[in-house]
Amino acid sequence: MKLHRKSVLSLFHGHRTQAPDQEGILLKKGTRNTTYQRRWFVLRGNLLFYLEHKADHTPLGLILLENCQVEPHLKAAEPYAFTIQTPGVEGTRGRTYKLAAENQEELEAWLCALARVSWRRLAALLPALEAQYQELCQAAGQEPSSPPEDSGFLAALAAPSHFQELHERIGKEIRVLRAVPRGLQEASDNAGSSSQTKLEQKFDQCLLMTD
Amino acid sequence: MRYNEKELRALSRQPAEMAAELGMRGPKKGSVVKRRLVKLVVNFLFYFRTDEAEPLGALLLERCRVSQEEPSAFSISFLEDPERKYHFECCGQEQCQAWVEALRRASYEYMRKSLIFYRNEIQKMTGKDPLEQFGISEEARFQLTGTPVDGWSCIGSRLDALD
């Protein structure tokens, strides 16, 4: 079966404009060489990529996470170990990936991130929220709007990359500047010395909301 | 790039969001239209020879553009290589529009963005976080700031009720 590489790399390279769900060093036990090897892992949606080095352009491999089981591996010799069990064909067991984090904090972060990656769960949630939003709009006599299109993709189609980056950066700056009056208002509402940090958080929120 | 073929094959046998026999033409110049069984499973598009059980290939539907080319034909292209288009021919306009809509909504990234958008809008209108009723308001991937949350709290989510 041919897995079209460019479609997969499309997602992987999305990290230029969008932070992954989780990334970091994990130790991965090989199949032929059964020692644990240090790899850089990147989680995007229901796909887990691993690279030899963080800066590599192409991943070494990928793990499909839909319908998989993630569990801490308490009996492993390696500390902070966990397993990803992928489903096989016709109800048979697929592959068991043996991984280990470098410390307890990382282990917990990864277990948490991997626990709810399922596409199907997300797909189950969305109609409920969409319906709630449309009901609220109807009650308020408001025209419902749609989620924003992926502007990064459209820009890439239209212009060479350096222009696209400039376009996105300026666009972001404009949106942040527009959001500043809101941010300042809310920061001053939260009186006290923490208002500065809250304002910074607000900036970050605004930046990320526009992606 | 390594991947486990069994994982992909197992996925291709999962219940499909949509499946139909369509005309399919690859992106290479001079490629011809072939009848294929096209099956949408989560964010993957599998295609089979009409009489075979194993898929010929799979496309990951992330960071891609689905365009209606003609009343009953659409194309898919990827951010990684936007000039190369995969073409699909449907029986009619209705089928075509249904596929275009389904393929656009299949992207994980699209769903997450939509979810964050609706969550944000509902919160603005009601002052309440709609994800709280599902017990997942703290999940990292639905945060606007994208910061991971502490360890175990999100594991015991009430979302299990949806299984």
Coordinates of C-alpha atoms in Angstrom, one line a residue:
Chain A
M1 CA 0.0 0.0 0.0
K2 CA 1.3 3.4 -0.9
L3 CA 1.2 6.0 1.9
H4 CA 1.5 9.2 0.0
R5 CA 4.6 10.8 1.6
K6 CA 3.8 14.4 0.6
S7 CA 0.4 14.3 2.4
V8 CA 2.1 13.1 5.6
L9 CA 5.0 15.6 5.3
S10 CA 2.4 18.4 4.7
L11 CA 1.2 17.8 8.3
F12 CA 4.7 17.3 9.7
H13 CA 6.0 20.5 8.2
G14 CA 3.0 22.4 9.6
H15 CA 5.2 23.0 12.7
R16 CA 6.6 26.0 10.9
T17 CA 3.4 27.9 11.6
Q18 CA 1.8 25.8 14.3
A19 CA 3.2 24.3 17.6
P20 CA 2.7 20.6 17.9
D21 CA 0.5 19.1 20.6
Q22 CA 3.6 17.7 22.4
E23 CA 7.2 17.2 21.5
G24 CA 10.4 16.2 23.2
I25 CA 13.0 13.5 23.7
L26 CA 11.8 9.9 24.3
L27 CA 13.7 6.7 24.4
K28 CA 12.5 4.2 22.0
K29 CA 13.3 0.5 22.1
G30 CA 14.2 -0.8 18.7
T31 CA 12.9 -4.0 17.2
R32 CA 16.2 -5.5 15.9
N33 CA 18.5 -3.6 18.2
T34 CA 16.7 -3.9 21.5
T35 CA 18.4 -1.1 23.3
Y36 CA 16.6 2.2 23.9
Q37 CA 17.5 4.9 21.5
R38 CA 17.1 8.6 22.0
R39 CA 14.7 10.1 19.5
W40 CA 12.9 13.4 19.1
F41 CA 9.1 12.8 19.1
V42 CA 6.5 15.2 17.7
L43 CA 2.8 14.7 18.3
R44 CA 0.3 16.2 15.8
G45 CA -3.3 15.2 16.1
N46 CA -3.5 11.5 15.9
L47 CA 0.0 11.0 14.5
L48 CA 3.2 10.6 16.4
F49 CA 6.4 11.3 14.4
Y50 CA 9.9 10.5 15.5
L51 CA 13.1 11.9 14.3
E52 CA 16.7 11.1 14.8
H53 CA 17.5 14.7 15.7
K54 CA 15.2 17.6 16.5
A55 CA 16.4 19.6 13.5
D56 CA 15.9 16.9 10.9
H57 CA 13.8 17.8 7.9
T58 CA 12.2 14.4 7.5
P59 CA 10.9 12.1 10.2
L60 CA 12.5 8.6 10.7
G61 CA 9.1 7.2 11.2
L62 CA 5.5 7.6 12.3
I63 CA 3.0 5.9 14.5
L64 CA -0.7 5.9 13.8
L65 CA -2.5 6.6 17.1
E66 CA -6.1 6.1 16.2
N67 CA -7.6 3.3 18.4
C68 CA -4.3 2.6 20.2
Q69 CA -3.8 1.9 23.9
V70 CA -1.3 3.9 25.9
E71 CA -0.2 2.7 29.3
P72 CA 2.6 3.2 31.8
H73 CA 4.9 0.2 31.7
L74 CA 5.4 -0.4 35.4
K75 CA 7.4 -3.6 35.2
A76 CA 10.0 -2.2 32.7
A77 CA 13.7 -2.1 33.8
E78 CA 13.9 1.4 32.3
P79 CA 12.3 4.0 34.5
Y80 CA 9.5 6.3 33.3
A81 CA 8.6 3.7 30.6
F82 CA 5.3 3.4 28.8
T83 CA 3.9 1.4 25.9
I84 CA 1.7 2.3 22.9
Q85 CA -0.2 -0.7 21.6
T86 CA -1.5 -0.3 18.1
P87 CA -4.4 -2.4 16.8
G88 CA -3.6 -5.1 14.2
V89 CA -5.7 -6.4 11.4
E90 CA -8.8 -8.6 12.2
G91 CA -8.5 -8.0 16.0
T92 CA -5.0 -9.3 16.2
R93 CA -2.5 -7.4 18.2
G94 CA -0.5 -4.8 16.3
R95 CA 2.8 -3.6 17.3
T96 CA 3.8 -2.6 20.9
Y97 CA 6.0 0.4 20.9
K98 CA 8.1 0.6 24.0
L99 CA 9.0 4.1 25.0
A100 CA 10.5 5.9 28.0
A101 CA 10.5 9.5 29.1
E102 CA 13.5 11.1 30.8
N103 CA 11.8 12.0 34.0
Q104 CA 8.4 11.8 35.8
E105 CA 7.2 15.2 34.6
E106 CA 7.8 14.3 31.0
L107 CA 6.2 10.9 31.4
E108 CA 3.0 12.5 32.8
A109 CA 3.0 15.1 30.1
W110 CA 3.2 12.4 27.4
L111 CA 0.7 10.1 28.9
C112 CA -1.7 13.0 29.2
A113 CA -1.2 14.1 25.6
L114 CA -1.5 10.6 24.2
A115 CA -4.5 9.6 26.2
R116 CA -7.0 11.6 24.2
V117 CA -5.7 11.9 20.7
S118 CA -8.5 10.0 19.0
W119 CA -10.0 11.7 16.0
R120 CA -13.3 10.0 16.7
R121 CA -13.6 11.6 20.1
L122 CA -13.0 15.0 18.6
A123 CA -15.6 14.3 15.9
A124 CA -18.1 13.3 18.5
L125 CA -17.7 16.6 20.3
L126 CA -17.9 19.0 17.4
P127 CA -21.5 18.7 16.3
A128 CA -22.7 19.3 19.9
L129 CA -20.7 22.5 20.2
E130 CA -21.7 23.6 16.7
A131 CA -25.4 23.1 17.5
Q132 CA -25.1 24.9 20.8
Y133 CA -23.4 27.9 19.0
Q134 CA -26.1 28.0 16.3
E135 CA -28.9 27.9 18.9
L136 CA -27.3 30.8 20.8
C137 CA -27.0 32.8 17.6
Q138 CA -30.6 32.1 16.7
A139 CA -31.8 33.2 20.2
A140 CA -29.7 36.3 20.0
G141 CA -30.9 37.1 16.5
Q142 CA -27.3 37.0 15.4
E143 CA -25.9 35.6 12.1
P144 CA -23.7 32.6 13.0
S145 CA -20.2 32.8 11.6
S146 CA -17.9 30.0 10.5
P147 CA -14.6 28.9 11.8
P148 CA -11.7 30.7 10.0
E149 CA -10.2 29.1 6.9
D150 CA -6.7 27.9 7.1
S151 CA -5.1 31.2 5.9
G152 CA -1.6 29.8 6.0
F153 CA -2.4 27.3 3.2
L154 CA -4.1 29.9 1.0
A155 CA -1.2 32.3 1.4
A156 CA 1.3 29.5 0.4
L157 CA -0.7 28.9 -2.8
A158 CA -0.7 32.5 -3.8
A159 CA 2.8 33.8 -3.1
P160 CA 6.4 32.8 -2.8
S161 CA 7.4 31.7 0.8
H162 CA 9.2 34.8 1.9
F163 CA 6.3 37.0 1.0
Q164 CA 3.9 34.6 2.7
E165 CA 5.9 34.8 5.9
L166 CA 5.9 38.6 5.7
H167 CA 2.2 38.6 5.0
E168 CA 1.4 36.4 8.0
R169 CA 3.7 38.2 10.4
I170 CA 2.2 41.6 9.5
G171 CA -1.3 40.1 9.7
K172 CA -0.5 38.8 13.2
E173 CA 0.9 42.1 14.3
I174 CA -2.2 43.9 13.1
R175 CA -4.5 41.5 14.9
V176 CA -2.5 41.8 18.1
L177 CA -2.7 45.6 18.0
R178 CA -6.4 45.4 17.5
A179 CA -6.7 43.1 20.5
V180 CA -4.6 45.4 22.7
P181 CA -7.4 47.6 24.0
R182 CA -9.3 44.5 25.0
G183 CA -6.2 43.1 26.7
L184 CA -5.5 46.3 28.6
Q185 CA -9.1 46.5 29.8
E186 CA -9.1 43.0 31.2
A187 CA -5.7 43.4 32.7
S188 CA -6.7 46.5 34.6
D189 CA -9.9 44.7 35.7
N190 CA -7.6 42.2 37.4
A191 CA -6.1 44.6 39.8
G192 CA -2.7 43.9 41.4
S193 CA 0.9 43.1 40.5
S194 CA -0.1 40.1 38.5
S195 CA -1.8 42.3 35.9
Q196 CA 1.5 42.5 33.9
T197 CA 1.8 38.7 33.5
K198 CA -1.9 38.5 32.7
L199 CA -1.4 41.0 30.0
E200 CA 1.4 39.0 28.5
Q201 CA -0.8 35.9 28.7
K202 CA -3.5 37.9 26.9
F203 CA -1.1 38.8 24.1
D204 CA -0.2 35.1 23.7
Q205 CA -3.8 34.1 23.6
C206 CA -4.6 36.7 20.9
L207 CA -1.7 35.5 18.8
L208 CA -2.7 31.9 19.1
M209 CA -6.4 32.5 18.5
T210 CA -5.6 33.9 15.1
D211 CA -3.7 30.8 13.9
Chain B
M1 CA 9.9 7.4 6.5
R2 CA 9.0 4.2 8.3
Y3 CA 5.5 3.3 9.3
N4 CA 3.9 0.1 10.3
E5 CA 1.9 -1.2 7.3
K6 CA -0.3 -3.3 9.5
E7 CA -1.4 -0.2 11.4
L8 CA -2.5 1.5 8.2
R9 CA -4.2 -1.7 6.9
A10 CA -6.1 -2.0 10.2
L11 CA -7.2 1.6 9.9
S12 CA -8.4 1.0 6.3
R13 CA -10.8 -1.7 7.7
Q14 CA -12.4 0.6 10.2
P15 CA -15.9 1.8 9.7
A16 CA -15.8 4.6 7.1
E17 CA -17.1 8.1 7.3
M18 CA -17.8 7.9 3.6
A19 CA -17.2 5.3 0.9
A20 CA -18.1 5.2 -2.8
E21 CA -16.8 4.1 -6.2
L22 CA -15.4 7.2 -7.9
G23 CA -13.2 8.0 -10.8
M24 CA -9.7 8.8 -9.7
R25 CA -6.8 10.4 -11.5
G26 CA -3.3 10.8 -9.9
P27 CA -1.3 14.1 -10.0
K28 CA 1.2 12.9 -12.7
K29 CA 0.9 14.4 -16.1
G30 CA -0.8 12.0 -18.5
S31 CA -2.4 9.9 -15.8
V32 CA -5.8 8.4 -16.7
V33 CA -9.0 8.2 -14.7
K34 CA -9.5 4.8 -13.1
R35 CA -12.5 3.5 -11.1
R36 CA -11.6 3.2 -7.5
L37 CA -13.4 2.4 -4.3
V38 CA -12.6 5.4 -2.2
K39 CA -13.0 5.2 1.6
L40 CA -12.7 8.0 4.1
V41 CA -11.7 6.7 7.5
V42 CA -11.0 9.4 10.2
N43 CA -8.5 11.7 8.5
F44 CA -7.2 9.2 5.9
L45 CA -8.5 8.7 2.4
F46 CA -7.9 5.1 1.2
Y47 CA -8.4 3.9 -2.3
F48 CA -8.8 0.3 -3.5
R49 CA -9.2 -1.4 -6.8
T50 CA -12.9 -2.1 -7.0
D51 CA -12.4 -5.9 -6.5
E52 CA -9.6 -6.0 -3.9
A53 CA -9.7 -6.0 -0.2
E54 CA -6.3 -4.4 0.4
P55 CA -6.0 -0.6 -0.3
L56 CA -3.7 0.5 -3.2
G57 CA -2.9 3.7 -1.3
A58 CA -3.7 6.2 1.4
L59 CA -3.7 10.0 1.6
L60 CA -3.5 11.8 4.9
L61 CA -6.0 14.7 4.8
E62 CA -4.2 17.3 6.8
R63 CA -3.0 20.7 5.5
C64 CA -4.7 20.0 2.2
R65 CA -7.0 21.8 0.0
V66 CA -10.2 20.2 -1.3
S67 CA -11.6 22.1 -4.3
Q68 CA -14.7 21.6 -6.4
E69 CA -13.3 21.6 -9.9
E70 CA -16.5 21.0 -11.9
P71 CA -20.1 20.4 -10.8
S72 CA -19.4 16.7 -10.3
A73 CA -15.6 16.6 -9.8
F74 CA -13.2 17.7 -7.0
S75 CA -9.5 17.7 -6.4
I76 CA -7.2 17.4 -3.4
S77 CA -3.8 19.1 -3.2
F78 CA -1.3 19.4 -0.3
L79 CA 0.5 22.3 1.2
E80 CA 3.8 20.4 0.7
D81 CA 3.2 20.4 -3.1
P82 CA 0.2 22.6 -4.0
E83 CA 0.6 22.2 -7.8
R84 CA 0.0 18.5 -7.8
K85 CA -3.7 17.6 -7.6
Y86 CA -5.5 14.3 -7.1
H87 CA -8.7 14.4 -9.2
F88 CA -11.9 12.6 -8.3
E89 CA -15.0 12.2 -10.5
C90 CA -18.4 11.7 -8.9
C91 CA -21.8 10.7 -10.3
G92 CA -23.4 14.1 -9.8
Q93 CA -23.2 17.4 -8.1
E94 CA -24.9 16.2 -4.9
Q95 CA -22.4 13.4 -4.4
C96 CA -19.5 15.8 -5.2
Q97 CA -20.6 18.4 -2.7
A98 CA -21.1 15.8 0.0
W99 CA -17.5 14.5 -0.5
V100 CA -16.0 18.0 -0.6
E101 CA -17.7 18.8 2.7
A102 CA -16.8 15.5 4.3
L103 CA -13.1 15.7 3.3
R104 CA -12.8 19.3 4.5
R105 CA -14.2 18.3 7.9
A106 CA -12.0 15.2 8.1
S107 CA -8.9 17.2 9.0
Y108 CA -7.9 16.9 12.6
E109 CA -6.5 20.4 12.5
Y110 CA -9.8 21.7 11.0
M111 CA -11.8 20.0 13.8
R112 CA -9.6 21.3 16.5
K113 CA -9.7 24.9 15.1
S114 CA -13.5 24.7 14.8
L115 CA -13.8 23.4 18.3
I116 CA -11.7 26.2 19.7
F117 CA -13.7 28.7 17.7
Y118 CA -17.1 27.5 18.9
R119 CA -15.8 27.2 22.5
N120 CA -14.5 30.7 22.4
E121 CA -17.8 32.1 20.8
I122 CA -20.0 30.2 23.3
Q123 CA -17.9 31.4 26.2
K124 CA -18.2 35.0 24.9
M125 CA -22.0 34.7 24.6
T126 CA -22.8 32.8 27.8
G127 CA -19.8 33.4 30.1
K128 CA -19.5 29.7 30.5
D129 CA -17.0 27.2 29.1
P130 CA -18.9 24.6 27.0
L131 CA -16.2 22.0 27.4
E132 CA -16.7 21.8 31.2
Q133 CA -19.9 19.7 30.7
F134 CA -17.6 17.1 29.0
G135 CA -15.0 17.4 31.7
I136 CA -12.3 18.2 29.3
S137 CA -11.9 21.9 29.6
E138 CA -8.4 21.5 30.9
E139 CA -7.1 19.3 28.0
A140 CA -4.0 20.8 26.5
R141 CA -5.0 20.4 22.9
F142 CA -8.1 22.6 23.4
Q143 CA -6.3 25.4 25.1
L144 CA -5.9 28.7 23.4
T145 CA -2.5 29.1 24.9
G146 CA -1.4 25.6 24.0
T147 CA 0.4 24.9 27.3
P148 CA 0.4 21.4 28.6
V149 CA -1.6 20.8 31.9
D150 CA -0.2 18.9 34.9
G151 CA -0.1 15.1 34.8
W152 CA -3.0 12.9 35.6
S153 CA -5.9 15.2 36.0
C154 CA -7.1 14.9 32.4
I155 CA -6.8 11.1 32.2
G156 CA -9.9 10.4 34.1
S157 CA -12.1 12.3 31.8
R158 CA -15.9 11.9 31.6
L159 CA -15.4 11.6 27.9
D160 CA -15.2 7.9 28.4
A161 CA -19.0 8.0 28.5
L162 CA -18.9 8.6 24.7
D163 CA -17.4 5.2 24.0

